[in-house]
Tab-separated table of C-alpha atoms in Angstrom:
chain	number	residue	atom	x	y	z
A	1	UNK	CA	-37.926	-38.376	-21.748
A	2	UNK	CA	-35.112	-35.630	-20.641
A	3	UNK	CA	-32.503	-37.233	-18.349
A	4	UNK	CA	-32.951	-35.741	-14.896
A	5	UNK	CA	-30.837	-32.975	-13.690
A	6	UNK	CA	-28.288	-33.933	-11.156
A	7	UNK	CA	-28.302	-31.642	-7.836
A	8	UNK	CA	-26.029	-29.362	-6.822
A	9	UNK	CA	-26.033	-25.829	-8.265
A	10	UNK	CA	-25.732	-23.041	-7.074
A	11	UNK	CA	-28.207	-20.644	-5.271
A	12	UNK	CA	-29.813	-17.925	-7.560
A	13	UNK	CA	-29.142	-16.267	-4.427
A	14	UNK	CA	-26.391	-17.835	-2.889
A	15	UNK	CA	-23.898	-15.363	-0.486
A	16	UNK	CA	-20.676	-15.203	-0.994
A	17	UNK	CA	-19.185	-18.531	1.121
A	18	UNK	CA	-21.775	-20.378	-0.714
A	19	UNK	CA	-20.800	-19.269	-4.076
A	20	UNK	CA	-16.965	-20.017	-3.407
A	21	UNK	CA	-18.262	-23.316	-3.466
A	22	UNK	CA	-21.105	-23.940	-6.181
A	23	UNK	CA	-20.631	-20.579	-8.855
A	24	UNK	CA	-19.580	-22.172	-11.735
A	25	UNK	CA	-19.207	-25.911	-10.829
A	26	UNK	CA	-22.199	-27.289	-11.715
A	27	UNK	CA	-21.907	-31.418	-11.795
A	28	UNK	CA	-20.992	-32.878	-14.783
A	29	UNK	CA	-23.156	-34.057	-16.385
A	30	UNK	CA	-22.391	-37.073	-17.949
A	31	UNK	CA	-20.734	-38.536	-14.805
A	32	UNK	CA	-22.639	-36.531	-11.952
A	33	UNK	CA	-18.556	-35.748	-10.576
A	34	UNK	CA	-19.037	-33.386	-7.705
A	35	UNK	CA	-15.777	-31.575	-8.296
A	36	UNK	CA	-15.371	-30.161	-11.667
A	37	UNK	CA	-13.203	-32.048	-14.057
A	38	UNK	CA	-9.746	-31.172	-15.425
A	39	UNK	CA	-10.510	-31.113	-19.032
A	40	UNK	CA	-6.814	-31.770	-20.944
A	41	UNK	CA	-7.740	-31.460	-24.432
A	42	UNK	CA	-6.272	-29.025	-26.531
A	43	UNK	CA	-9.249	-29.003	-28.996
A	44	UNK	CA	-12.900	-29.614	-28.984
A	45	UNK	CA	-15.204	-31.299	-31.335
A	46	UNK	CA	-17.677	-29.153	-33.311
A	47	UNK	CA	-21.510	-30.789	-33.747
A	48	UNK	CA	-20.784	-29.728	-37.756
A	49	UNK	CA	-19.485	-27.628	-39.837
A	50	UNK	CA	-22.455	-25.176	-39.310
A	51	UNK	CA	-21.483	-25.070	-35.443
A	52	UNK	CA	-17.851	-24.833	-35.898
A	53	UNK	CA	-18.369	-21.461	-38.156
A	54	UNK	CA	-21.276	-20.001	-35.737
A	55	UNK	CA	-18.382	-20.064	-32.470
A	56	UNK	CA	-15.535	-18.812	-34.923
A	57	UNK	CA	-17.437	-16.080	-35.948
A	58	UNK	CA	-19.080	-15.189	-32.392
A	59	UNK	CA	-22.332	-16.613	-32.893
A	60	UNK	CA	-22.534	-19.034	-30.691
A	61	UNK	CA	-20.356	-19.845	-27.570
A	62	UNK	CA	-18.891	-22.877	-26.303
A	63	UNK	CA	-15.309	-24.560	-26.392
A	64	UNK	CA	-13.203	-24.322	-29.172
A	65	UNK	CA	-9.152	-24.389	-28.322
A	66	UNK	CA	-7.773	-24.466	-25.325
A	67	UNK	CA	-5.929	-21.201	-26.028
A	68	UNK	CA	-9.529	-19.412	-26.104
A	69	UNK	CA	-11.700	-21.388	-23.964
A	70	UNK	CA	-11.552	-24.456	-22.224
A	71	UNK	CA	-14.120	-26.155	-19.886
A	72	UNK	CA	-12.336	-26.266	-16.557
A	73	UNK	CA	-11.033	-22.548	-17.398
A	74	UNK	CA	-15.060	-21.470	-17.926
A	75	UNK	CA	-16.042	-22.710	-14.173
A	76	UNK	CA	-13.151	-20.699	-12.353
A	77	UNK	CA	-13.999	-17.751	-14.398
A	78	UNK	CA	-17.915	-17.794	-13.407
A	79	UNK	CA	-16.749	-18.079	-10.378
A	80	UNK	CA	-14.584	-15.149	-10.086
A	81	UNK	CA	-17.502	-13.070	-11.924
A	82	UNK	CA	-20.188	-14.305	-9.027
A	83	UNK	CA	-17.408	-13.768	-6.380
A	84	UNK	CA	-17.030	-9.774	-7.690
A	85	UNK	CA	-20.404	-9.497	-8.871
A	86	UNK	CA	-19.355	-9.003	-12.126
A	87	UNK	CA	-20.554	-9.787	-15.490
A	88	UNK	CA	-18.145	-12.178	-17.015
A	89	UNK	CA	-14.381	-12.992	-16.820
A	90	UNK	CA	-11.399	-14.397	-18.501
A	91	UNK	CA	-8.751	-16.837	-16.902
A	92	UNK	CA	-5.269	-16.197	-18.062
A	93	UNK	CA	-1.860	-17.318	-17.190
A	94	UNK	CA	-0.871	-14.983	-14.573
A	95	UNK	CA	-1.489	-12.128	-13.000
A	96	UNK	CA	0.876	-10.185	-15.477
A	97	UNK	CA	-0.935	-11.778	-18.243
A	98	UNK	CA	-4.342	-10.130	-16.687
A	99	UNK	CA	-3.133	-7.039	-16.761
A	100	UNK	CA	-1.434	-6.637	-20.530
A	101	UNK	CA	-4.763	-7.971	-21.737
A	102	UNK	CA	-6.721	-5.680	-19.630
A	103	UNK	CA	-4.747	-2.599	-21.215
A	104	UNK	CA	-4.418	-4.091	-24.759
A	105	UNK	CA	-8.431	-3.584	-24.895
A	106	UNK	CA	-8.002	-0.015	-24.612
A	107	UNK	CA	-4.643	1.297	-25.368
A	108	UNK	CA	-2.793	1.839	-28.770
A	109	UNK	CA	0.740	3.363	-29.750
A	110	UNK	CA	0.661	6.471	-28.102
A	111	UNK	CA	-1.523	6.007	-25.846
A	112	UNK	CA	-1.336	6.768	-21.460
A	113	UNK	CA	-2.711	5.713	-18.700
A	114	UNK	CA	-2.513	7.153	-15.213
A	115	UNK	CA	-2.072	4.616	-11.887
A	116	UNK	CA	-1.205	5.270	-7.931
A	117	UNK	CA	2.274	4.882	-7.130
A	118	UNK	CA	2.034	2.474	-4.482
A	119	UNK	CA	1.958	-0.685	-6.743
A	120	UNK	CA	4.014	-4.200	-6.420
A	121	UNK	CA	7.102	-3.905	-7.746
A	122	UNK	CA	6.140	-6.229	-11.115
A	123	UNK	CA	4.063	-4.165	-12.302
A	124	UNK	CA	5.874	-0.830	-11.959
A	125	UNK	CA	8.346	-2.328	-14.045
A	126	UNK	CA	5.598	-3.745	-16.605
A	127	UNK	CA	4.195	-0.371	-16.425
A	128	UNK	CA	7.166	1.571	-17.024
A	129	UNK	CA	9.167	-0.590	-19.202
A	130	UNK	CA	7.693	-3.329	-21.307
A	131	UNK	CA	4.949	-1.151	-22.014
A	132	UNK	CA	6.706	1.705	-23.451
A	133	UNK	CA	7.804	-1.105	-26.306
A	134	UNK	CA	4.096	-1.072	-27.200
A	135	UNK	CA	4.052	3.134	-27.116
A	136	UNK	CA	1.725	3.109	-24.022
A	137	UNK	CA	2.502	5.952	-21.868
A	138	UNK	CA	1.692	5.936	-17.916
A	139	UNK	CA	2.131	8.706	-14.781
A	140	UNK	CA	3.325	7.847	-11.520
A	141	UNK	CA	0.652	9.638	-8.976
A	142	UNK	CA	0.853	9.369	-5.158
A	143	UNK	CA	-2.351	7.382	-4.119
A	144	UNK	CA	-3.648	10.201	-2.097
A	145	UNK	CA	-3.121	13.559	-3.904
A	146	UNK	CA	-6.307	13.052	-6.137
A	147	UNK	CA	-5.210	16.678	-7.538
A	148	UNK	CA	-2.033	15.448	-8.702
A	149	UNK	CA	-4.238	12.056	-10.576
A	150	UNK	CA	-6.747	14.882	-12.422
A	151	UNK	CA	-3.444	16.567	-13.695
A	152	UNK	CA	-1.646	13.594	-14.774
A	153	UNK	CA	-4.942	13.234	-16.990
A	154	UNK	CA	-4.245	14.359	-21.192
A	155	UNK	CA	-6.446	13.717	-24.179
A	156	UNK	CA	-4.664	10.457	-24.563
A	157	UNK	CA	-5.659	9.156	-21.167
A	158	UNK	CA	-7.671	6.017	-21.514
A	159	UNK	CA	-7.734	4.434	-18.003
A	160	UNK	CA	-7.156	5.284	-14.289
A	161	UNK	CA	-5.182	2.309	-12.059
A	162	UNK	CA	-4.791	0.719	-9.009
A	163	UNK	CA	-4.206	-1.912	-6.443
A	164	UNK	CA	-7.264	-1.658	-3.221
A	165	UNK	CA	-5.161	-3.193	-1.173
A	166	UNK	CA	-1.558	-2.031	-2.120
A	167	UNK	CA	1.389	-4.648	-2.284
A	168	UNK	CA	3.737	-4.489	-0.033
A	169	UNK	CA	2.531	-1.930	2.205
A	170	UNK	CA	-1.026	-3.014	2.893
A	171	UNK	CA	-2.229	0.616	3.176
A	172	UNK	CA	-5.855	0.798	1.839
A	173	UNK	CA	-6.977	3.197	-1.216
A	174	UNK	CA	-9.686	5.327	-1.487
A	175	UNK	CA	-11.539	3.687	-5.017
A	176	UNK	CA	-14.637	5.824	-4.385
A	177	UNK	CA	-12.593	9.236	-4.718
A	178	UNK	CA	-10.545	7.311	-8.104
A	179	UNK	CA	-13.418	6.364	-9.819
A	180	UNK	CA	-15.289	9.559	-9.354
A	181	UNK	CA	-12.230	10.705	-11.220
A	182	UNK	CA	-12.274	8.377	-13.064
A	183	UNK	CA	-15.187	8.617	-14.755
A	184	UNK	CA	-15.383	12.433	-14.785
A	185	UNK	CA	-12.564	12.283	-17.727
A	186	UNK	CA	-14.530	9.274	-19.204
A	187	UNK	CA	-12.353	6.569	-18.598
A	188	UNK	CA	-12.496	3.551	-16.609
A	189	UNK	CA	-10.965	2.476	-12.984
A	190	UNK	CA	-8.959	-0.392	-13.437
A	191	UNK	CA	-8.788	-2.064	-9.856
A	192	UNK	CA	-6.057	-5.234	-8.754
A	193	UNK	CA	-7.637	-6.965	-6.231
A	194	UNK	CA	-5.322	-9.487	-5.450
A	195	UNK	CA	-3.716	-8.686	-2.275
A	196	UNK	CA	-7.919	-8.427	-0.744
A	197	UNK	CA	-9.572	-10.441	-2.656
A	198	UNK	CA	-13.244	-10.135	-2.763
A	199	UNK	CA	-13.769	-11.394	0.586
A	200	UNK	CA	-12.588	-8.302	2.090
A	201	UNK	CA	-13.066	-5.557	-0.967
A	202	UNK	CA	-15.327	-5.435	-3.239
A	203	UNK	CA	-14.245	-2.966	-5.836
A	204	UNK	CA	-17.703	-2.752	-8.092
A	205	UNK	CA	-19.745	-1.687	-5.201
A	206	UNK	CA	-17.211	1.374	-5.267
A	207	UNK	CA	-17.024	2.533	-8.554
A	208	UNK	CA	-14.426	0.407	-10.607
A	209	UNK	CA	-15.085	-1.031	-13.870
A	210	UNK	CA	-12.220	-3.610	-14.286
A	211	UNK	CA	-10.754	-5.657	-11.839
A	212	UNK	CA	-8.005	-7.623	-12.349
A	213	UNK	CA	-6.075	-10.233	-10.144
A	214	UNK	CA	-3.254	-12.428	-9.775
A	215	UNK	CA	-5.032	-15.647	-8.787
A	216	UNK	CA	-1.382	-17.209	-7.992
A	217	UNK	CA	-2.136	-15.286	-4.548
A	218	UNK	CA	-5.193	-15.318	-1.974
A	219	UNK	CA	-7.013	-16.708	-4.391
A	220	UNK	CA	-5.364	-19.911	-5.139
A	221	UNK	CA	-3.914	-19.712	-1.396
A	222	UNK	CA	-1.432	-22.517	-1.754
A	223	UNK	CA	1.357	-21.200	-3.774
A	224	UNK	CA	0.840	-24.394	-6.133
A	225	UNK	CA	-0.765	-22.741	-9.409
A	226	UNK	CA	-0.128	-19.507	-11.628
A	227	UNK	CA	-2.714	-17.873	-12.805
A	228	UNK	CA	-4.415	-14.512	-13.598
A	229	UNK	CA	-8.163	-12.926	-13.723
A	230	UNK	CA	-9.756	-10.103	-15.894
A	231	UNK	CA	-13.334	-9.358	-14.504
A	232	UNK	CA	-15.822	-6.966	-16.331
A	233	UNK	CA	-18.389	-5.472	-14.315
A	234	UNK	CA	-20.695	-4.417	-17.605
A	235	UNK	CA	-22.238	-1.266	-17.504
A	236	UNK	CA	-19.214	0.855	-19.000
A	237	UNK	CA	-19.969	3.165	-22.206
A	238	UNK	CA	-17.028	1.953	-24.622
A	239	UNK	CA	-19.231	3.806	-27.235
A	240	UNK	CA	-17.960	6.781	-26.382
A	241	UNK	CA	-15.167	7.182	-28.994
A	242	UNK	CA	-12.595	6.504	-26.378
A	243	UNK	CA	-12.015	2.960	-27.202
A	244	UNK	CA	-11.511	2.587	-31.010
A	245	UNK	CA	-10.852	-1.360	-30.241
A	246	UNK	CA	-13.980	-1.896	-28.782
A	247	UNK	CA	-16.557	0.346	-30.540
A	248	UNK	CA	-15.234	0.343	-33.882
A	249	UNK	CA	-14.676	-2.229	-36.537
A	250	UNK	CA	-12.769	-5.226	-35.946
A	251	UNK	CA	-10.981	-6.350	-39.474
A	252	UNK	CA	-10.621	-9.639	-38.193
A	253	UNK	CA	-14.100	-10.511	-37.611
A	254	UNK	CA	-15.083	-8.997	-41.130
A	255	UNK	CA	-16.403	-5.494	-39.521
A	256	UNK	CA	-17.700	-6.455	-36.113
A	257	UNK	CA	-18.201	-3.443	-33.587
A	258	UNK	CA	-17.659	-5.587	-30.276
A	259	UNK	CA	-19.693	-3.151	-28.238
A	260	UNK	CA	-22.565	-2.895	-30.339
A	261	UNK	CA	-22.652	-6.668	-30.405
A	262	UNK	CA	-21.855	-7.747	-27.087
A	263	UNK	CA	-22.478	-4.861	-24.865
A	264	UNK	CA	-25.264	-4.066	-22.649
A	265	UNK	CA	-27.513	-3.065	-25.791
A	266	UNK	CA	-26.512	-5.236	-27.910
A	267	UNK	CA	-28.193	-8.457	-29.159
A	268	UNK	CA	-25.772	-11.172	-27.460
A	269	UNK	CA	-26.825	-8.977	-23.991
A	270	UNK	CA	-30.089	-10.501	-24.619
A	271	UNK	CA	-29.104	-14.047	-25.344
A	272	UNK	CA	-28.316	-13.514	-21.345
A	273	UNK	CA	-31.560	-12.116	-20.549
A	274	UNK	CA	-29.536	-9.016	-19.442
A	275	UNK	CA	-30.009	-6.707	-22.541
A	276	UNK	CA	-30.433	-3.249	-21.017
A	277	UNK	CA	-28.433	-3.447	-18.371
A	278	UNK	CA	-24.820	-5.053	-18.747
A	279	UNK	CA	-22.493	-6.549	-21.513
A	280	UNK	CA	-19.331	-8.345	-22.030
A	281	UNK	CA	-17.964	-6.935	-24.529
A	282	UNK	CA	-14.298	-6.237	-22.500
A	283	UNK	CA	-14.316	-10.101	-21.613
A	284	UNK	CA	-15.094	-10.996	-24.982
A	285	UNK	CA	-12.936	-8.408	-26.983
A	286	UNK	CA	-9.780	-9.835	-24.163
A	287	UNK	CA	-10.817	-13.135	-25.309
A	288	UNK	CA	-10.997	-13.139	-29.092
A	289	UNK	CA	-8.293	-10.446	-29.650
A	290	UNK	CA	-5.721	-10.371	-26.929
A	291	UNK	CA	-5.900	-13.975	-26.062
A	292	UNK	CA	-6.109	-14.881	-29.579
A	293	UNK	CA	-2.928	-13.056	-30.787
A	294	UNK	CA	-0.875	-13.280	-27.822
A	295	UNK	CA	-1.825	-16.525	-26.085
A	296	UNK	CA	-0.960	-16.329	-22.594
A	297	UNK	CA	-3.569	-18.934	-21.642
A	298	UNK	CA	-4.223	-20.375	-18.001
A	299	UNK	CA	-3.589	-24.333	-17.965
A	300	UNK	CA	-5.982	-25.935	-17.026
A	301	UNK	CA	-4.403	-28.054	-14.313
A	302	UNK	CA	-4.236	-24.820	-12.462
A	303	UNK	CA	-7.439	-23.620	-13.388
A	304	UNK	CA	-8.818	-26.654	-11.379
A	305	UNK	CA	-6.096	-25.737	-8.280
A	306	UNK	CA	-7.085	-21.972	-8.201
A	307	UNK	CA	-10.660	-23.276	-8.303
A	308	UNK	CA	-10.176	-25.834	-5.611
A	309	UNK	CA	-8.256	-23.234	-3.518
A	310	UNK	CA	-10.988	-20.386	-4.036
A	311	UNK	CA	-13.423	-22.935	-2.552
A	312	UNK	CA	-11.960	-22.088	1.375
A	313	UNK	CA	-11.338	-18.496	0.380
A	314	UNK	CA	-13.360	-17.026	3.995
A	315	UNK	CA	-12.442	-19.448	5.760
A	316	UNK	CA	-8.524	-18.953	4.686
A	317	UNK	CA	-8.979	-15.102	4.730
A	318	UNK	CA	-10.547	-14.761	7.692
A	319	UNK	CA	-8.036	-16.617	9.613
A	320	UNK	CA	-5.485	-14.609	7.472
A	321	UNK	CA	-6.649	-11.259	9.241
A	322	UNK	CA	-7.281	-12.033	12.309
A	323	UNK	CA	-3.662	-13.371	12.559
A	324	UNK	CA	-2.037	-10.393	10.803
A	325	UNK	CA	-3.674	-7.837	12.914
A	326	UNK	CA	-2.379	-9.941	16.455
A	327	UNK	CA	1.505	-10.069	14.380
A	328	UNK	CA	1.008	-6.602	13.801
A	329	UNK	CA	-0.303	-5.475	17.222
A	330	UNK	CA	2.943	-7.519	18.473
A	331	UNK	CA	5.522	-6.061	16.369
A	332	UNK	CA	4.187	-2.258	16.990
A	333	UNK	CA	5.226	-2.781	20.650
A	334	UNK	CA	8.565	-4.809	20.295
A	335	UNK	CA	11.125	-2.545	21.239
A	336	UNK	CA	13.268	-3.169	17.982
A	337	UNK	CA	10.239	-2.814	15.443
A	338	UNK	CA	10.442	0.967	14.447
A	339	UNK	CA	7.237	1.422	12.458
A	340	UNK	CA	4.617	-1.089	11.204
A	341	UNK	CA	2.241	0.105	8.361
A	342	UNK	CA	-0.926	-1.879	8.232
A	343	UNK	CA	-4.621	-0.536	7.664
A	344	UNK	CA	-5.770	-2.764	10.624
A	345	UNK	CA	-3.753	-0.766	13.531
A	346	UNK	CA	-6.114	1.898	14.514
A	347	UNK	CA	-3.469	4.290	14.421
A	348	UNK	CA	-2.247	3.349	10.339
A	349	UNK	CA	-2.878	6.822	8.111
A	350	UNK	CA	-5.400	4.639	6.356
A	351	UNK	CA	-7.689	2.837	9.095
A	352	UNK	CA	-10.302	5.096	8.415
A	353	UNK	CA	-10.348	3.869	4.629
A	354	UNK	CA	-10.020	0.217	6.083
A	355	UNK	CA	-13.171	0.376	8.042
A	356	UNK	CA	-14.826	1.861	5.228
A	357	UNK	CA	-14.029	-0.802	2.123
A	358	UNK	CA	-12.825	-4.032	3.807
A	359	UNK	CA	-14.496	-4.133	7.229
A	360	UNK	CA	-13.947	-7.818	7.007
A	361	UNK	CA	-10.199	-6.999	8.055
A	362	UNK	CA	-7.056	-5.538	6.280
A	363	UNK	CA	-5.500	-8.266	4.567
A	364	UNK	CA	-2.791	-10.785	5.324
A	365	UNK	CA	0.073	-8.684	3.679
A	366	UNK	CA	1.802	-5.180	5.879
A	367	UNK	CA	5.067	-4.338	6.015
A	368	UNK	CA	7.671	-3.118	9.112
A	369	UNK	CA	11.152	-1.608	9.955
A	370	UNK	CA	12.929	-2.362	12.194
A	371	UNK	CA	15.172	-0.010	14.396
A	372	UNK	CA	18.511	-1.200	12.850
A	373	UNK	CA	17.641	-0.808	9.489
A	374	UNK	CA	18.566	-3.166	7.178
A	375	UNK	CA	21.231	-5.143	8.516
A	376	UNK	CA	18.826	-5.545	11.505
A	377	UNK	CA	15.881	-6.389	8.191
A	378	UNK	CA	18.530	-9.179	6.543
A	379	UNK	CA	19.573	-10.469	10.192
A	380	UNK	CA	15.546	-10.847	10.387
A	381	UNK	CA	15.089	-12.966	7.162
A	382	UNK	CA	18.044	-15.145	7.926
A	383	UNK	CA	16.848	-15.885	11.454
A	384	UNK	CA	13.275	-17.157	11.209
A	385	UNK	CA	13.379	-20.701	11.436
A	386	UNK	CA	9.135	-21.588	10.613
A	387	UNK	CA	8.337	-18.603	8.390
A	388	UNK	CA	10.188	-18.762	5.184
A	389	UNK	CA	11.954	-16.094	2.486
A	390	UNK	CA	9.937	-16.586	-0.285
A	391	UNK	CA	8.718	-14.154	-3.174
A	392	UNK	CA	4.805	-14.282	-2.736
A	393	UNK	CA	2.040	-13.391	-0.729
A	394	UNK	CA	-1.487	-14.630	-0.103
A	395	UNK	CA	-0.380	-18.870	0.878
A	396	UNK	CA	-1.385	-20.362	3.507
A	397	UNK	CA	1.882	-20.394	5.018
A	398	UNK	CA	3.130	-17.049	6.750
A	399	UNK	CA	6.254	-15.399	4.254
A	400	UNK	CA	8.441	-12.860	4.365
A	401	UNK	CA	10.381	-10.942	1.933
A	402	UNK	CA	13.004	-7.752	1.656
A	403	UNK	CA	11.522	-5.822	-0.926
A	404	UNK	CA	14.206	-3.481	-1.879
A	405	UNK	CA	16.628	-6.550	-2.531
A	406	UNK	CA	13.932	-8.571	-4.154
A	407	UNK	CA	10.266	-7.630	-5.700
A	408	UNK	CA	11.350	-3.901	-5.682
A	409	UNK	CA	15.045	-4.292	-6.550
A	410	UNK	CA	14.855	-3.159	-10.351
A	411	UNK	CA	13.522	0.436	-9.133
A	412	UNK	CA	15.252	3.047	-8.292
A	413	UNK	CA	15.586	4.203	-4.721
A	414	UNK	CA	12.932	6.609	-5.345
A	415	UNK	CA	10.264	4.525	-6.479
A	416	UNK	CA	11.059	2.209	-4.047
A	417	UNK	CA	10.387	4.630	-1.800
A	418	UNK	CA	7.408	6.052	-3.820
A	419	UNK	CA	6.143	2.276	-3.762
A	420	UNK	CA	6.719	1.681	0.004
A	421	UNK	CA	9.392	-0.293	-0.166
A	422	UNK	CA	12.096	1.428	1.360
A	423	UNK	CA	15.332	-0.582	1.853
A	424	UNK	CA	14.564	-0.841	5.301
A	425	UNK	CA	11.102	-2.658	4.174
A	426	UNK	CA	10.462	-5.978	5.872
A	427	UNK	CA	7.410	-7.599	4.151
A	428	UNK	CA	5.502	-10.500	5.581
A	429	UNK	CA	2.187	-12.687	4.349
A	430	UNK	CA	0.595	-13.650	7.227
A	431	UNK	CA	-0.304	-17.573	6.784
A	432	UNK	CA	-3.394	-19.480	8.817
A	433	UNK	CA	-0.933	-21.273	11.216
A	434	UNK	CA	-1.867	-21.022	14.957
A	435	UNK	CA	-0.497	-17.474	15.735
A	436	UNK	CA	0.952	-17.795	18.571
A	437	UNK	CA	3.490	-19.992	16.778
A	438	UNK	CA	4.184	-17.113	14.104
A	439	UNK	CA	4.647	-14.624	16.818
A	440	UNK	CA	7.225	-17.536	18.696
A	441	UNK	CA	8.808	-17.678	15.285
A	442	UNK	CA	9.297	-14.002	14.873
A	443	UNK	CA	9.959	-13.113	18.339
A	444	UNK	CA	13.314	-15.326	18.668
A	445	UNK	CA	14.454	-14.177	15.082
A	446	UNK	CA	14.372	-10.488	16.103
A	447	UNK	CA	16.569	-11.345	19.621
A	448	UNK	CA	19.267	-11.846	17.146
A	449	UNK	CA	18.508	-8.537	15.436
């Protein structure tokens, strides 16, 4: 007689608060434990010998090492995928980590890639610098002047980037209008969604193919764990000669084509009951090839504290918005605040954009000058008495930060400037505390100013 099934799963067709709670934490079950368990093993014990050869050769799925799956890693990824309606994703150790396995799927020596311009300051050095190591080439495009994107675009172009909510100015991007690009040259739209999240944007339902995210941020929403997110959405054509490192041979799995196998077509797409209509075969080639090689794994300690923290995710970013747009409305009329850029203000250059991809709200991150520049800016950061100086975004608590002397500091003063970041740049997280007390905090810091 089978052992009965203990409750609690998830919905077929669960919305989205629901899922935060139940995608991908089904009960254990040997135990029945509600929450899902940290699993601290490096390895995992194979049924037999047979088994052991069928997952290191791809045939069958299930943990092996730590470094390339774990148990605890496997929930927080499904749960990611059901959050972005994607098809599957890979935990990794940071948000950094997301993105060099992202691009290590599709670019070789020689190889470019075109992104936005308005991009946290990490990853325009990432971009710029520890990528050109590798012989990846990238353009710099302002977010807006699509005609300046199609340009940037040569026969070596394998993917189009950017951030829908952009770090540290909060100003909204038009993905519809990048992905139609996008896809016109062939390639993929590569989206970060960490400073939204997919409460407020949903970057599938607009075209994108990738998404990518630091979970250290809204996600985790406690500034306790590090970790990173790939996401494939599944419907991509890596067949198309593009993408020699998914569609052709792999030497180290003795001639596998990973998008014949595991793409939308291809036989493990059927072992999902979704043959026909989407594949994995980004997720798995990130998996079995990046991962593999380069190792940047999540831990999963934080897996479980990402997992636990994506849990209150609209509850946390509701709050988060609703609070930014009062700190915002109140800085915009102080009479030392010189400009405040935030999608949320009806007035910001990308409200319209706003209402149309993250009606929800625009985020918990903006940024603001203030009248006396930056001695006024570092007066600011070494007043506030509540709110601290701190180098994140997305906790619970509200933050602030000077870009240019910080995040940005490694650019030059015109991609600082290109990025938002100006040295003027005052950028704050707005946290879930009662507003009013934020507003308090800021409003005596700035008499000093």
């Amino acid at each position: 007689m089978e052992p009965k099934q203990f409750g609690g799963r998830c919905p077929t067709d669960a919305r989205f608060a629901t899922q935060c709670l139940y995608a991908g934490q089904e009960p254990d079950p040997t135990t029945g434990a509600r929450t899902c368990p940290i699993t601290m093993s490096t390895g995992f014990v194979f049924k037999d010998s047979e088994d052991a050869a069928a997952k290191f050769a791809l045939q069958a799925f299930g943990p092996i090492y730590t470094r390339i799956t774990n148990p605890t890693a496997d929930a927080v990824e499904k749960k990611i995928a059901a959050l972005e309606g994607g098809m599957a994703a890979l935990a990794v150790a940071s948000g950094h980590a997301a993105q060099l396995l992202a691009f290590s799927n599709l670019l070789q020596a020689g190889d470019h890639f075109v992104t936005t311009d308005k991009l946290y300051g990490g990853s325009v050095t990432q971009f710029g610098r520890q990528f050109k190591q590798f012989g990846w080439e990238v353009s710099f495009c302002p977010h807006d002047d699509f005609e300046a994107i199609e340009k940037a675009f040569t026969d070596k172009t394998k993917a189009l980037y950017c951030e829908a909510i952009a770090n540290p100015g909060g100003l909204v991007v038009d993905l519809q209008k990048l992905a139609e690009i996008a896809h016109s040259k062939g390639v993929p739209l590569i989206v970060d969604n960490t400073t939204a999240t997919p409460y407020l944007v949903r970057p599938f339902e607009h075209g994108a193919d990738i998404i990518v995210h630091s979970a250290t941020k809204g996600l985790c929403g406690h500034g306790n764990a590090m970790g990173g997110f790939i996401v494939e959405k599944g419907d991509f054509d890596w067949g198309s000669g593009k993408f020699p490192i998914l569609s052709e041979p792999c030497d180290s799995y003795h001639g596998m084509k990973m998008y014949e196998t595991f793409g939308k077509d291809g036989p493990v797409a059927g072992m999902f009951g979704t043959q026909g209509k989407t594949g994995l075969a980004f997720i798995i080639a990130a998996r079995t090839l990046g991962l593999r090689d380069m190792g940047m794994c999540i831990s999963p300690f934080n897996a479980f504290l990402i997992s636990m923290g994506m849990e209150t995710l609209p509850l946390r970013m509701q709050k988060h918005t609703e609070n930014a747009l009062s700190v915002a409305q109140f800085l915009q009329k102080h009479e030392k605040v010189q400009w405040v850029r935030y999608g949320g203000l009806k007035d910001d250059k990308s409200h319209g954009l706003h209402l149309k991809y993250c009606p929800k709200g625009a985020g918990a991150l903006f940024t603001f000058g203030l009248k006396g520049g930056y001695e006024s800016g570092k007066k600011l950061v070494d007043s506030v008495k509540m709110i601290s100086l701190v180098a994140n975004l997305g906790d619970s608590r509200t933050l602030i930060a000077h870009p240019s002397s910080m995040m940005h500091s490694q650019l030059t003063e015109e991609q600082r400037k290109a990025a938002g970041a100006e040295s003027e740049t005052l950028r704050i997280s707005i946290g879930i505390e009662d507003v009013e007390d934020i507003i308090a905090d800021l409003s005596q810091a700035l008499e000093t100013c």
